[in-house]
PDB file of C-alpha atoms in Angstrom:
ATOM      1  CA  MET T  17     -24.728 -20.480  29.712  1.00 51.00           C
ATOM      2  CA  GLN T  18     -28.075 -20.867  28.044  1.00 55.00           C
ATOM      3  CA  ASN T  19     -28.222 -19.350  24.576  1.00 58.00           C
ATOM      4  CA  PHE T  20     -31.217 -18.389  22.485  1.00 66.00           C
ATOM      5  CA  ASP T  21     -31.190 -18.151  18.711  1.00 72.00           C
ATOM      6  CA  LEU T  22     -31.321 -14.417  18.103  1.00 80.00           C
ATOM      7  CA  SER T  23     -28.576 -14.369  15.468  1.00 76.00           C
ATOM      8  CA  ASP T  24     -30.960 -13.328  12.676  1.00 79.00           C
ATOM      9  CA  ALA T  25     -33.252 -11.142  14.797  1.00 82.00           C
ATOM     10  CA  SER T  26     -33.479  -7.381  14.388  1.00 87.00           C
ATOM     11  CA  VAL T  27     -33.230  -6.467  18.069  1.00 91.00           C
ATOM     12  CA  CYS T  28     -34.604  -2.973  18.636  1.00 89.00           C
ATOM     13  CA  GLY T  29     -34.458  -2.906  22.410  1.00 90.00           C
ATOM     14  CA  VAL T  30     -33.111  -4.937  25.289  1.00 94.00           C
ATOM     15  CA  TRP T  31     -33.284  -4.325  29.017  1.00 93.00           C
ATOM     16  CA  VAL T  32     -32.144  -6.581  31.855  1.00 94.00           C
ATOM     17  CA  ASP T  33     -34.193  -6.121  35.033  1.00 92.00           C
ATOM     18  CA  ALA T  34     -33.239  -6.681  38.672  1.00 86.00           C
ATOM     19  CA  ASP T  35     -34.568 -10.264  38.505  1.00 89.00           C
ATOM     20  CA  SER T  36     -32.220 -11.038  35.572  1.00 91.00           C
ATOM     21  CA  ALA T  37     -34.951 -11.241  32.972  1.00 93.00           C
ATOM     22  CA  ALA T  38     -33.895  -9.868  29.591  1.00 94.00           C
ATOM     23  CA  HIS T  39     -36.777  -7.994  27.985  1.00 95.00           C
ATOM     24  CA  VAL T  40     -36.231  -8.009  24.228  1.00 94.00           C
ATOM     25  CA  LEU T  41     -38.098  -6.148  21.495  1.00 91.00           C
ATOM     26  CA  THR T  42     -37.492  -7.367  17.942  1.00 90.00           C
ATOM     27  CA  ARG T  43     -38.705  -6.124  14.603  1.00 86.00           C
ATOM     28  CA  GLU T  44     -40.378  -8.861  12.625  1.00 84.00           C
ATOM     29  CA  GLU T  45     -41.012  -9.145   8.896  1.00 82.00           C
ATOM     30  CA  GLY T  46     -43.585  -6.618   7.757  1.00 81.00           C
ATOM     31  CA  GLY T  47     -42.449  -4.057  10.337  1.00 79.00           C
ATOM     32  CA  LYS T  48     -44.359  -5.485  13.315  1.00 85.00           C
ATOM     33  CA  TYR T  49     -42.691  -5.697  16.701  1.00 86.00           C
ATOM     34  CA  ALA T  50     -42.495  -8.695  19.019  1.00 87.00           C
ATOM     35  CA  TYR T  51     -41.750  -8.577  22.730  1.00 91.00           C
ATOM     36  CA  LYS T  52     -40.297 -11.555  24.565  1.00 92.00           C
ATOM     37  CA  THR T  53     -38.640 -12.179  27.926  1.00 94.00           C
ATOM     38  CA  TYR T  54     -35.614 -14.444  28.271  1.00 93.00           C
ATOM     39  CA  GLN T  55     -33.758 -15.793  31.279  1.00 91.00           C
ATOM     40  CA  PHE T  56     -30.369 -14.132  31.559  1.00 93.00           C
ATOM     41  CA  LYS T  57     -27.320 -15.213  33.545  1.00 94.00           C
ATOM     42  CA  PRO T  58     -24.476 -12.693  33.865  1.00 96.00           C
ATOM     43  CA  PHE T  59     -20.884 -13.848  33.443  1.00 95.00           C
ATOM     44  CA  LEU T  60     -17.303 -12.708  33.657  1.00 94.00           C
ATOM     45  CA  TRP T  61     -13.889 -14.058  32.798  1.00 93.00           C
ATOM     46  CA  ILE T  62     -11.806 -15.135  35.779  1.00 94.00           C
ATOM     47  CA  SER T  63      -8.293 -16.391  36.430  1.00 91.00           C
ATOM     48  CA  GLN T  64      -7.354 -20.034  36.690  1.00 88.00           C
ATOM     49  CA  ASP T  65      -6.324 -19.196  40.273  1.00 90.00           C
ATOM     50  CA  THR T  66      -9.661 -17.671  41.301  1.00 93.00           C
ATOM     51  CA  PRO T  67     -11.097 -19.692  44.184  1.00 92.00           C
ATOM     52  CA  THR T  68     -14.555 -21.203  43.845  1.00 91.00           C
ATOM     53  CA  ASP T  69     -17.213 -18.912  45.257  1.00 94.00           C
ATOM     54  CA  PRO T  70     -20.753 -19.833  46.365  1.00 95.00           C
ATOM     55  CA  LEU T  71     -22.053 -16.950  44.229  1.00 95.00           C
ATOM     56  CA  PHE T  72     -20.937 -18.814  41.074  1.00 96.00           C
ATOM     57  CA  GLU T  73     -23.670 -20.908  39.549  1.00 95.00           C
ATOM     58  CA  SER T  74     -21.103 -22.596  37.326  1.00 95.00           C
ATOM     59  CA  VAL T  75     -17.563 -22.199  36.065  1.00 95.00           C
ATOM     60  CA  GLN T  76     -16.527 -23.148  32.546  1.00 93.00           C
ATOM     61  CA  GLN T  77     -12.920 -23.922  31.681  1.00 91.00           C
ATOM     62  CA  LEU T  78     -11.853 -22.295  28.416  1.00 89.00           C
ATOM     63  CA  ASP T  79      -9.391 -23.802  25.960  1.00 86.00           C
ATOM     64  CA  SER T  80      -6.443 -21.485  26.467  1.00 78.00           C
ATOM     65  CA  SER T  81      -3.936 -23.494  24.457  1.00 80.00           C
ATOM     66  CA  GLY T  82      -2.015 -21.349  22.041  1.00 77.00           C
ATOM     67  CA  LEU T  83      -2.776 -18.081  23.831  1.00 71.00           C
ATOM     68  CA  GLU T  84       0.100 -15.834  24.796  1.00 70.00           C
ATOM     69  CA  ASN T  85      -1.590 -14.796  28.037  1.00 67.00           C
ATOM     70  CA  PRO T  86      -3.969 -17.508  29.261  1.00 75.00           C
ATOM     71  CA  GLU T  87      -4.612 -15.820  32.646  1.00 85.00           C
ATOM     72  CA  LEU T  88      -8.350 -15.447  32.048  1.00 88.00           C
ATOM     73  CA  SER T  89      -9.040 -19.085  31.347  1.00 88.00           C
ATOM     74  CA  LYS T  90     -12.446 -19.540  32.979  1.00 91.00           C
ATOM     75  CA  ILE T  91     -15.925 -18.083  32.692  1.00 94.00           C
ATOM     76  CA  ALA T  92     -17.903 -17.702  35.911  1.00 96.00           C
ATOM     77  CA  VAL T  93     -21.668 -17.716  35.419  1.00 96.00           C
ATOM     78  CA  PHE T  94     -24.043 -16.265  38.003  1.00 96.00           C
ATOM     79  CA  LYS T  95     -27.674 -17.205  38.521  1.00 93.00           C
ATOM     80  CA  ASN T  96     -28.757 -13.552  38.624  1.00 93.00           C
ATOM     81  CA  ALA T  97     -27.602  -9.940  38.440  1.00 92.00           C
ATOM     82  CA  ALA T  98     -27.629  -9.541  42.232  1.00 93.00           C
ATOM     83  CA  ASP T  99     -25.085 -12.343  42.721  1.00 95.00           C
ATOM     84  CA  TYR T 100     -22.967 -10.930  39.874  1.00 95.00           C
ATOM     85  CA  SER T 101     -22.994  -7.466  41.435  1.00 93.00           C
ATOM     86  CA  GLN T 102     -22.223  -8.839  44.904  1.00 95.00           C
ATOM     87  CA  TYR T 103     -19.269 -10.846  43.606  1.00 96.00           C
ATOM     88  CA  LEU T 104     -17.786  -7.786  41.896  1.00 95.00           C
ATOM     89  CA  LYS T 105     -17.771  -6.035  45.277  1.00 95.00           C
ATOM     90  CA  ILE T 106     -16.091  -8.868  47.198  1.00 94.00           C
ATOM     91  CA  ARG T 107     -13.919 -10.542  44.544  1.00 94.00           C
ATOM     92  CA  PRO T 108     -10.188 -11.026  45.166  1.00 91.00           C
ATOM     93  CA  LYS T 109      -8.773  -7.782  43.736  1.00 92.00           C
ATOM     94  CA  TYR T 110      -5.304  -9.264  43.279  1.00 92.00           C
ATOM     95  CA  LEU T 111      -6.546 -11.738  40.640  1.00 92.00           C
ATOM     96  CA  PRO T 112      -7.343 -10.683  37.069  1.00 91.00           C
ATOM     97  CA  THR T 113     -10.986 -10.442  36.091  1.00 92.00           C
ATOM     98  CA  GLU T 114     -12.609  -9.162  32.911  1.00 92.00           C
ATOM     99  CA  LYS T 115     -16.227  -8.105  32.628  1.00 92.00           C
ATOM    100  CA  ILE T 116     -18.631  -6.584  30.183  1.00 92.00           C
ATOM    101  CA  ALA T 117     -20.213  -4.104  32.571  1.00 86.00           C
ATOM    102  CA  ASN T 118     -23.393  -3.501  30.600  1.00 93.00           C
ATOM    103  CA  LEU T 119     -25.667  -6.500  31.192  1.00 96.00           C
ATOM    104  CA  GLU T 120     -27.644  -5.806  28.027  1.00 96.00           C
ATOM    105  CA  ASN T 121     -24.426  -6.113  26.007  1.00 95.00           C
ATOM    106  CA  GLN T 122     -23.642  -9.375  27.813  1.00 95.00           C
ATOM    107  CA  PHE T 123     -27.068 -10.719  26.802  1.00 94.00           C
ATOM    108  CA  LEU T 124     -26.530  -9.699  23.160  1.00 93.00           C
ATOM    109  CA  MET T 125     -23.059 -11.276  23.131  1.00 91.00           C
ATOM    110  CA  GLN T 126     -24.255 -14.546  24.703  1.00 90.00           C
ATOM    111  CA  ASN T 127     -26.924 -14.881  22.047  1.00 89.00           C
ATOM    112  CA  ARG T 128     -24.912 -13.652  19.039  1.00 87.00           C
ATOM    113  CA  ALA T 129     -27.450 -10.878  18.587  1.00 89.00           C
ATOM    114  CA  ARG T 130     -27.010  -7.370  17.231  1.00 88.00           C
ATOM    115  CA  MET T 131     -29.047  -4.269  17.665  1.00 90.00           C
ATOM    116  CA  TYR T 132     -30.891  -3.230  14.479  1.00 89.00           C
ATOM    117  CA  LYS T 133     -29.565  -6.092  12.371  1.00 87.00           C
ATOM    118  CA  ASN T 134     -31.043  -6.158   8.849  1.00 82.00           C
ATOM    119  CA  MET T 135     -32.492  -2.676   9.297  1.00 83.00           C
ATOM    120  CA  ARG T 136     -31.664   0.384   7.232  1.00 83.00           C
ATOM    121  CA  PHE T 137     -30.868   3.602   9.063  1.00 84.00           C
ATOM    122  CA  SER T 138     -33.984   5.191   7.550  1.00 82.00           C
ATOM    123  CA  GLU T 139     -36.108   2.579   9.341  1.00 80.00           C
ATOM    124  CA  LEU T 140     -35.007   3.710  12.788  1.00 81.00           C
ATOM    125  CA  LYS T 141     -37.315   6.033  14.705  1.00 81.00           C
ATOM    126  CA  ARG T 142     -36.040   8.698  17.068  1.00 86.00           C
ATOM    127  CA  MET T 143     -37.982  10.016  20.025  1.00 91.00           C
ATOM    128  CA  GLN T 144     -36.843  12.754  22.392  1.00 95.00           C
ATOM    129  CA  LEU T 145     -38.200  13.150  25.917  1.00 95.00           C
ATOM    130  CA  ASP T 146     -37.782  16.147  28.187  1.00 96.00           C
ATOM    131  CA  ILE T 147     -38.780  15.326  31.756  1.00 95.00           C
ATOM    132  CA  GLU T 148     -39.331  18.140  34.242  1.00 95.00           C
ATOM    133  CA  THR T 149     -39.325  17.423  37.961  1.00 94.00           C
ATOM    134  CA  ALA T 150     -39.999  19.319  41.178  1.00 92.00           C
ATOM    135  CA  SER T 151     -38.133  18.977  44.459  1.00 90.00           C
ATOM    136  CA  GLU T 152     -37.885  21.073  47.597  1.00 86.00           C
ATOM    137  CA  TYR T 153     -34.450  19.696  48.511  1.00 87.00           C
ATOM    138  CA  GLY T 154     -32.114  19.821  45.518  1.00 86.00           C
ATOM    139  CA  PHE T 155     -31.928  16.857  43.142  1.00 88.00           C
ATOM    140  CA  PRO T 156     -35.255  14.964  42.994  1.00 89.00           C
ATOM    141  CA  ASN T 157     -35.565  11.608  44.703  1.00 88.00           C
ATOM    142  CA  PRO T 158     -38.535   9.343  43.844  1.00 84.00           C
ATOM    143  CA  ASP T 159     -38.510   7.967  47.398  1.00 87.00           C
ATOM    144  CA  ARG T 160     -39.000  11.423  48.925  1.00 88.00           C
ATOM    145  CA  ALA T 161     -42.609  12.553  49.440  1.00 86.00           C
ATOM    146  CA  GLY T 162     -43.356  15.660  47.412  1.00 87.00           C
ATOM    147  CA  ASP T 163     -40.692  15.097  44.751  1.00 92.00           C
ATOM    148  CA  ARG T 164     -42.380  14.277  41.493  1.00 93.00           C
ATOM    149  CA  VAL T 165     -42.464  14.445  37.712  1.00 95.00           C
ATOM    150  CA  ILE T 166     -44.442  17.554  36.791  1.00 95.00           C
ATOM    151  CA  ALA T 167     -44.211  17.611  32.977  1.00 96.00           C
ATOM    152  CA  VAL T 168     -42.987  15.523  30.030  1.00 97.00           C
ATOM    153  CA  GLY T 169     -42.378  16.807  26.531  1.00 96.00           C
ATOM    154  CA  ILE T 170     -42.146  14.404  23.589  1.00 96.00           C
ATOM    155  CA  LYS T 171     -40.785  15.121  20.115  1.00 95.00           C
ATOM    156  CA  PHE T 172     -41.328  12.373  17.571  1.00 93.00           C
ATOM    157  CA  GLY T 173     -40.851  13.276  13.922  1.00 89.00           C
ATOM    158  CA  GLU T 174     -42.943  16.390  13.368  1.00 91.00           C
ATOM    159  CA  GLN T 175     -45.093  15.762  16.445  1.00 92.00           C
ATOM    160  CA  ASN T 176     -44.622  17.722  19.652  1.00 95.00           C
ATOM    161  CA  LEU T 177     -46.576  16.611  22.708  1.00 96.00           C
ATOM    162  CA  LEU T 178     -46.643  18.121  26.188  1.00 97.00           C
ATOM    163  CA  PHE T 179     -48.019  16.420  29.287  1.00 97.00           C
ATOM    164  CA  GLU T 180     -48.372  18.406  32.507  1.00 97.00           C
ATOM    165  CA  ILE T 181     -49.424  17.377  35.976  1.00 96.00           C
ATOM    166  CA  GLU T 182     -52.935  18.497  36.964  1.00 95.00           C
ATOM    167  CA  GLU T 183     -52.187  18.831  40.685  1.00 94.00           C
ATOM    168  CA  MET T 184     -49.274  18.017  43.008  1.00 92.00           C
ATOM    169  CA  THR T 185     -50.523  14.594  44.167  1.00 92.00           C
ATOM    170  CA  ASP T 186     -49.321  11.017  43.743  1.00 91.00           C
ATOM    171  CA  ASP T 187     -52.487  10.132  41.794  1.00 94.00           C
ATOM    172  CA  ALA T 188     -52.000  13.056  39.396  1.00 95.00           C
ATOM    173  CA  GLU T 189     -48.349  12.092  38.827  1.00 94.00           C
ATOM    174  CA  ARG T 190     -49.358   8.468  38.182  1.00 94.00           C
ATOM    175  CA  GLU T 191     -51.966   9.672  35.650  1.00 96.00           C
ATOM    176  CA  LEU T 192     -49.386  11.915  33.932  1.00 96.00           C
ATOM    177  CA  LEU T 193     -46.938   9.004  33.574  1.00 95.00           C
ATOM    178  CA  SER T 194     -49.713   6.689  32.340  1.00 96.00           C
ATOM    179  CA  ASP T 195     -50.659   9.284  29.695  1.00 96.00           C
ATOM    180  CA  VAL T 196     -47.018   9.493  28.572  1.00 96.00           C
ATOM    181  CA  GLN T 197     -46.770   5.695  28.380  1.00 93.00           C
ATOM    182  CA  ARG T 198     -49.932   5.456  26.257  1.00 92.00           C
ATOM    183  CA  ALA T 199     -48.673   8.207  23.940  1.00 94.00           C
ATOM    184  CA  ILE T 200     -45.333   6.424  23.412  1.00 90.00           C
ATOM    185  CA  GLU T 201     -47.087   3.128  22.719  1.00 85.00           C
ATOM    186  CA  ASN T 202     -49.383   4.836  20.193  1.00 87.00           C
ATOM    187  CA  LEU T 203     -46.511   6.671  18.467  1.00 85.00           C
ATOM    188  CA  ASP T 204     -44.458   3.499  18.109  1.00 70.00           C
TER     189      ASP T 204
END
């Protein structure tokens, strides 16, 4: 597994996308933020008896000497999140496997990083969003024509902002979401 030196970083946000890129926001000295993208390879612990699978990019043997239960003695590394997810669906269920389901937590663990390291609680900012949607057929679905975001409320400190759709069109919804994005970027 490839590791990056994030052990002293104040990670404020991390998100792993479908292409297995880890998007990381850190707080730098002086309170500025830095955004960087890292390659991420998901992993899980597997049994010594787990057969080799073409979805594995690599398998690392762990030193299990001295352990009472050395069943999970290998780490399987995957080239991307899709292969990892596929393997979890087809893996031999009779063999032990251990995973950290949240890929963002896997990334933090691989890189010995912590969220909000070296930050005081008073330095954290809290933002609340209330998103209102419209749908003719029950729960909204972004793939269904006509279902859309119609309003977004933001509370940040003492500020209250409300964004509402101008008309029920795709262009108006796109403009609403762009306005919300710009507001969040300006508030942060």
